[in-house]
Each structure stands twice: as C-alpha cells, then as structure tokens.
Short mmCIF file of C-alpha atoms in Angstrom, two decimals:
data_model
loop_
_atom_site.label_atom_id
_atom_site.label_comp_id
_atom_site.label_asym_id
_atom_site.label_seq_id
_atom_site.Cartn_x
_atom_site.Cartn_y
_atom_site.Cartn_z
CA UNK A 1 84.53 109.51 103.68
CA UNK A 2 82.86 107.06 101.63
CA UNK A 3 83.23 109.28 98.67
CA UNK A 4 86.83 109.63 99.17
CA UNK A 5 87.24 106.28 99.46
CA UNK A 6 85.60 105.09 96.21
CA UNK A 7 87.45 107.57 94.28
CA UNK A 8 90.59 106.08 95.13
CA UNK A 9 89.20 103.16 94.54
CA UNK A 10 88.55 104.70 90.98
CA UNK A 11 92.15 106.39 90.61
CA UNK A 12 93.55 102.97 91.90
CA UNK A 13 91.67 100.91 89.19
CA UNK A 14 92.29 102.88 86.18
CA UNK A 15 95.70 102.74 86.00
CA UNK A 16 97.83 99.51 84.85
CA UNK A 17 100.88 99.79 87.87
CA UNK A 18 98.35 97.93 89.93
CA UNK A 19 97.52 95.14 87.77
CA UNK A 20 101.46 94.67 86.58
CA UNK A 21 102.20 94.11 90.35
CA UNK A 22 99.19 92.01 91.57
CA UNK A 23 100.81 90.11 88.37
CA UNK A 24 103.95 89.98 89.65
CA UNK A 25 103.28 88.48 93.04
CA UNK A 26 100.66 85.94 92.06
CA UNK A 27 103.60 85.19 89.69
CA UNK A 28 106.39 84.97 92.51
CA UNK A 29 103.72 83.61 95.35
CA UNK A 30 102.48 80.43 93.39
CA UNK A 31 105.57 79.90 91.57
CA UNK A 32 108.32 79.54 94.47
CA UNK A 33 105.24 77.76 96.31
CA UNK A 34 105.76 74.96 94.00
CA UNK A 35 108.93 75.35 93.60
CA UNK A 36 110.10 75.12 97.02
CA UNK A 37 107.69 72.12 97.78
CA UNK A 38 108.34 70.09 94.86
CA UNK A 39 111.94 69.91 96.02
CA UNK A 40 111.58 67.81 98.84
CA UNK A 41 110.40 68.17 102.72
CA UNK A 42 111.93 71.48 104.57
CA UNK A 43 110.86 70.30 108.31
CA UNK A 44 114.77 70.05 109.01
CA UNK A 45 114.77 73.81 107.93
CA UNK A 46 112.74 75.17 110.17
CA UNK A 47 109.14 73.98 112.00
CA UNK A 48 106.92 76.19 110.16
CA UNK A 49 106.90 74.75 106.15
CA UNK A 50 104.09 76.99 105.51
CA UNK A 51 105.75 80.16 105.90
CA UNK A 52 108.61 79.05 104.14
CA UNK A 53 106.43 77.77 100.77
CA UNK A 54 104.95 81.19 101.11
CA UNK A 55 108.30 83.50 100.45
CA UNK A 56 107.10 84.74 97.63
CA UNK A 57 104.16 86.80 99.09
CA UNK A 58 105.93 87.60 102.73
CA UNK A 59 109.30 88.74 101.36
CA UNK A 60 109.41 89.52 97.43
CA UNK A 61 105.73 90.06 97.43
CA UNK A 62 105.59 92.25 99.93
CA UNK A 63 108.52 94.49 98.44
CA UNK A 64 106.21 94.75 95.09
CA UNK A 65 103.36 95.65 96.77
CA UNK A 66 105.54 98.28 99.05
CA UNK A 67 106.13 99.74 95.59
CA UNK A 68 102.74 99.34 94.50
CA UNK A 69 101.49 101.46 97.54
CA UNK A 70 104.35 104.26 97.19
CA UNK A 71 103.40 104.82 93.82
CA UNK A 72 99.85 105.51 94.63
CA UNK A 73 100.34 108.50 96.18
CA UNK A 74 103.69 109.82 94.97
CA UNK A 75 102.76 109.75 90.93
CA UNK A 76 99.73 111.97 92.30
CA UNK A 77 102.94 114.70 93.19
CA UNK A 78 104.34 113.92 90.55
CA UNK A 79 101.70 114.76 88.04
CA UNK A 80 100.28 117.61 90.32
CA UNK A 81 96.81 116.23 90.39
CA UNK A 82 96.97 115.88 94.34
CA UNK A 83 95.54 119.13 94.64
CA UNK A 84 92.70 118.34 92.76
CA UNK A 85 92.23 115.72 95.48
CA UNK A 86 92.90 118.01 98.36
CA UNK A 87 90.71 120.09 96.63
CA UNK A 88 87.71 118.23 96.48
CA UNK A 89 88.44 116.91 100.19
CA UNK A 90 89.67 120.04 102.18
CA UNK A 91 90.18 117.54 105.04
CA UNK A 92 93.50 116.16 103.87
CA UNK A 93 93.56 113.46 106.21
CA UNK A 94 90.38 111.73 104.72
CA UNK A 95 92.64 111.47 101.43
CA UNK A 96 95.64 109.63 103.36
CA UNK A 97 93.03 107.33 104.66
CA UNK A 98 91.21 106.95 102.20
CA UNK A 99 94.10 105.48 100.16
CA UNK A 100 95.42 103.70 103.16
CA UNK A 101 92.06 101.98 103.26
CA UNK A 102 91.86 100.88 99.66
CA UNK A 103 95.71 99.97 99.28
CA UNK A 104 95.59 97.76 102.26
CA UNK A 105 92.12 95.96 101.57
CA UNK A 106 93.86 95.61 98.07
CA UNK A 107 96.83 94.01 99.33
CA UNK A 108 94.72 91.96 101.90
CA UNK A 109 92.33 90.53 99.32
CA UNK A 110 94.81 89.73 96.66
CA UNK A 111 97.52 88.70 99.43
CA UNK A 112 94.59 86.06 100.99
CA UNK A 113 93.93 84.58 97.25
CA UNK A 114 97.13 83.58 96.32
CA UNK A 115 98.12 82.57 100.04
CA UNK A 116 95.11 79.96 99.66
CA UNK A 117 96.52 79.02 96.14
CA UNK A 118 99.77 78.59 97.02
CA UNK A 119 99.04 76.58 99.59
CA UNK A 120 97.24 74.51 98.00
CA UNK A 121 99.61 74.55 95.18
CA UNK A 122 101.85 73.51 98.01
CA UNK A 123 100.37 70.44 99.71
CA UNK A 124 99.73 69.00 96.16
CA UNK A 125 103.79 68.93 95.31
CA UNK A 126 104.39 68.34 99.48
CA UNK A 127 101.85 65.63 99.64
CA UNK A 128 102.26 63.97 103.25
CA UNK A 129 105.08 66.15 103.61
CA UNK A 130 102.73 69.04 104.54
CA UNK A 131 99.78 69.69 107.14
CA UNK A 132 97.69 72.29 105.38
CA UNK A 133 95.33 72.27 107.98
CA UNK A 134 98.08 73.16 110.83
CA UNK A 135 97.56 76.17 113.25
CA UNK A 136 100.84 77.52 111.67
CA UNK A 137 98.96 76.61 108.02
CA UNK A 138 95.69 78.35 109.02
CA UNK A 139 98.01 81.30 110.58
CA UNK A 140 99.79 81.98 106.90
CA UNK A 141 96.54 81.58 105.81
CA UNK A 142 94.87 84.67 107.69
CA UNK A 143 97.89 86.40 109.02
CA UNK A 144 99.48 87.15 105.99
CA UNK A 145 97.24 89.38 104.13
CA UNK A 146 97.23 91.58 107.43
CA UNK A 147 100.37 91.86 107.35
CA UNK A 148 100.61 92.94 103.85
CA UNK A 149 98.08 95.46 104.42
CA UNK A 150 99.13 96.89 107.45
CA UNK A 151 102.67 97.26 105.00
CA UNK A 152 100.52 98.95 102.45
CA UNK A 153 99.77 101.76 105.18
CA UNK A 154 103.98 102.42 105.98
CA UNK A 155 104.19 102.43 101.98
CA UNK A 156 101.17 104.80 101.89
CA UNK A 157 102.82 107.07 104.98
CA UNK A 158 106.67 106.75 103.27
CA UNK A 159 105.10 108.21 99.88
CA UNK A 160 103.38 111.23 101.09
CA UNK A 161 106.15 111.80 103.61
CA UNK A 162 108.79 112.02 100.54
CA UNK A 163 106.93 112.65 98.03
CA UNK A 164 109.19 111.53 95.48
CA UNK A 165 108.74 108.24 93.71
CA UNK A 166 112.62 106.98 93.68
CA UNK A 167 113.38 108.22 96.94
CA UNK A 168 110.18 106.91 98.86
CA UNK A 169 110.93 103.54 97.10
CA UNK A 170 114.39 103.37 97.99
CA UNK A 171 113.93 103.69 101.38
CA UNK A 172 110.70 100.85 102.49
CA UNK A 173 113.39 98.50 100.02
CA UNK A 174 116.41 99.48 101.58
CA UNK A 175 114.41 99.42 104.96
CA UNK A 176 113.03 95.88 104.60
CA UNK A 177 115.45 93.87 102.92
CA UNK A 178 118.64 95.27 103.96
CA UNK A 179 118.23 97.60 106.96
CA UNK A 180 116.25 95.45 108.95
CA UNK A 181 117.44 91.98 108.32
CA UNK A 182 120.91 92.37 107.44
CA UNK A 183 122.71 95.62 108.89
CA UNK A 184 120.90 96.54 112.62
CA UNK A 185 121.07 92.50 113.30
CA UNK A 186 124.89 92.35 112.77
CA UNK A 187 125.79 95.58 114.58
CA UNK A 188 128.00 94.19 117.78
CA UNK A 189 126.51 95.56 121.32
CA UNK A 190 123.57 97.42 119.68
CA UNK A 191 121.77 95.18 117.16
CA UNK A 192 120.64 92.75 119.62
CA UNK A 193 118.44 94.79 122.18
CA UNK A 194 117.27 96.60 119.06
CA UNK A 195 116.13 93.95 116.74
CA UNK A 196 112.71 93.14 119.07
CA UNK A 197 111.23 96.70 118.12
CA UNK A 198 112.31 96.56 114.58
CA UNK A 199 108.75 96.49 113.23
CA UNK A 200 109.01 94.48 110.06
CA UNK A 201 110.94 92.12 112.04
CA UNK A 202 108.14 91.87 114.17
CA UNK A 203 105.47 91.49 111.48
CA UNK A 204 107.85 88.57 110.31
CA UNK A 205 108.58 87.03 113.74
CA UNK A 206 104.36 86.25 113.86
CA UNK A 207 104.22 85.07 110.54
CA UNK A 208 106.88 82.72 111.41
CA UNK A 209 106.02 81.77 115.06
CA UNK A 210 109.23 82.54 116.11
CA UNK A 211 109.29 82.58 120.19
CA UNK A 212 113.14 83.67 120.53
CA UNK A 213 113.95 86.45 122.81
CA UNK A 214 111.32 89.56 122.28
CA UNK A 215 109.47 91.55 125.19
CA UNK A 216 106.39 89.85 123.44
CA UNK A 217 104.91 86.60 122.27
CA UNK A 218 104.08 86.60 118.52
CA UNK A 219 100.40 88.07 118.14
CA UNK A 220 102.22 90.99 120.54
CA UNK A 221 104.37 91.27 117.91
CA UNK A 222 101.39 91.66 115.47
CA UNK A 223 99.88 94.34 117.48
CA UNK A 224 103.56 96.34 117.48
CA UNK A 225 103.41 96.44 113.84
CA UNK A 226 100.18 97.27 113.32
CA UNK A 227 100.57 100.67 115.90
CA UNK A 228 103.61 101.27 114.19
CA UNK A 229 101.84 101.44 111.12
CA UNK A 230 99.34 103.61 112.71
CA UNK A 231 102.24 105.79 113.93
CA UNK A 232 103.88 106.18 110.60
CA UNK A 233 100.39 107.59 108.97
CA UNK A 234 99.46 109.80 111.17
CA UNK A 235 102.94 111.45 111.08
CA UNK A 236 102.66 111.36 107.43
CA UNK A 237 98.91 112.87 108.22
CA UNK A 238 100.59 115.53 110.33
CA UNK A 239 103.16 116.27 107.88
CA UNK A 240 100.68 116.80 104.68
CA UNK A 241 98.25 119.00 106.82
CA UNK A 242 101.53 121.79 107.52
CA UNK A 243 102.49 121.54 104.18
CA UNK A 244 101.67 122.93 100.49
CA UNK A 245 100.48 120.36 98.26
#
C-alpha cells in the first residue's frame, strides 16, 4: 500500500494541473482575506469573522480543489493509463485509496498553509477588529483543511464513478454551489427537513458554528460528512471492482 501510495504521489507531482490550482487558491484564499478585512469590521454580519475572511479556501477554494481531485483520476480514463495502474495493483481498491490518501493530505497541507496566512493576513488589515486567537479562529484554523480533504475523497469517488472529466466536474460544482445551497433550501415543504443531511451543508455548518436546527451539534456535523465521504468511496470502490477499466 505504501507503494501505491507514493506512486500517486509521483503521478500527482509530475503533472502541472496541481500546481495551477494550489495557485489558484493561495491566490483566492489570501487575496479575499485581505480584501474582506481591510474593508472594515463584519461582527454585524455574522459572529464568526474568521470563517467569513476565509471564503476563499471554504467556498471558491474548495470548488478548485474539487476539480483538482476529479481530474486526478478521470485524465487517467481518459488517457487509458489506468490499467497500467490496475495492472500493477490487481487490488483496485488500494488505487482508489491510494489517491484518496494523497489528494486529501494534499488538500489538507496546502488548505492549513494558506488558512494560517490568511489569517494572519487577516488580523494585520482587521487589527483590533479581529481575535485570531478565538476558539472559532483556532477552529478555521484546524477544521478547514479537514474539511477540504475529506472533499478531496467525494471528488476522488465522483471521478472514478463517472469517469468522464466534464461530467464528473459538472456535477461536485453543480452539487456544491447550486444544488446544495440554493435549490434543495428553497424547495417549499421538502427543503427544510432535508437541508440537515445535506453533507456539504454540514461540513459548512461546523466550519461556521452554526447551532440552528440540525439533529446534531456542529462537530456531529463533522463526523456526518466525513462518513459520507467514506460512503461515497467505497461505492465508487464497489463500482470500479465490477467494472472494466
């Protein structure tokens, strides 16, 4: 398993999609951090500032690095050479895990840096204005990058279940910024009961400490996410094992 793991490591590294979106959100994570804070305080918008400086990793960023995740397994279709992976590792499963593992450490590590930065980044425009040493602060901080990476696994899971680059894309983007906090919300009768098990909803509801009406405080919404991302693998597990490559 190590093995497996270090060549996707490997395949990961030596292509430039990576870099361009690690790029992209350290561009939109620092930036809108001091954007946002050098316009003034937002403690009449809501009660947790440091979720709100940090939009640029927990909403756009985490749509590029949904992408960034999706195309790590679906330009391997694409180009054929997943069966040279299956075929080195019979046990197909160690390959989904294997790049569920390195995609999510990825996203954690990177996710964590520019979380810190921004921050930081953040309480020099805020000044007064912001606490960075504040449980929500120190929450960001830590619960962040675990969100992103347990994200990386769905966009892991949603590429080998399609397959195809466009369509696995369209659907985690169309799934997490319009499905999930525009359409299901607004549906009369139904959206309500349904939004609490809406699991990016739920990875958002912790980040923001959020205590409104959900069968679970917020690290219970944590946990939901993170078996739901566990769920989502293993049927995309399931799915590759019954299939041909």
């Amino acid at each position: 398993m190590i093995a497996t793991i270090d060549s996707e490591r490997i395949k990961l590294m030596s292509t430039r999609s990576p870099y361009w979106c690690v790029a992209i959100v350290a561009v939109l994570g620092l930036g809108l951090a001091a954007l946002i804070s050098s316009g003034g305080p937002v403690d009449e918008l809501t009660d947790n500032p440091a979720n709100v400086y940090l939009l640029g990793v927990n909403q756009f960023g985490l749509a590029v690095l949904l992408i960034m995740a999706v195309l790590g397994i679906t330009t391997e279709y694409r180009f054929g050479t997943i069966r040279l992976s299956f075929e080195a590792t019979p046990r197909r499963w160690q390959v989904l895990v294997a790049k569920g593992v390195v995609f999510a450490i990825v996203g954690l590590v990177v996710t964590f840096v520019i979380c810190l930065l921004g921050l930081v980044i953040a309480k020099l425009f805020a000044g007064d204005d912001f606490d960075l040493t504040s449980s929500d602060a120190i929450r960001q901080l830590w619960g962040t990058p675990i969100f992103i990476a347990l994200a990386m696994l769905i966009g892991v899971a949603v590429g080998a279940l399609i397959r195809q680059t466009a369509g696995a894309v369209t659907i985690v983007l169309v799934w997490t910024l319009l499905v999930e906090t525009v359409v299901i919300p607004l549906l009369p009768k139904v959206g309500e009961p349904v939004v609490p098990f809406l699991p990016f909803t739920n990875g958002w509801r912790f980040l923001t400490g959020d205590t409104g009406d959900f069968h679970w405080n917020i690290y219970g919404s944590l946990v939901y996410f993170a078996l739901v991302a566990l769920v989502i693998l293993r049927a995309a597990i399931a799915v590759v094992n019954k299939r041909d490559a």
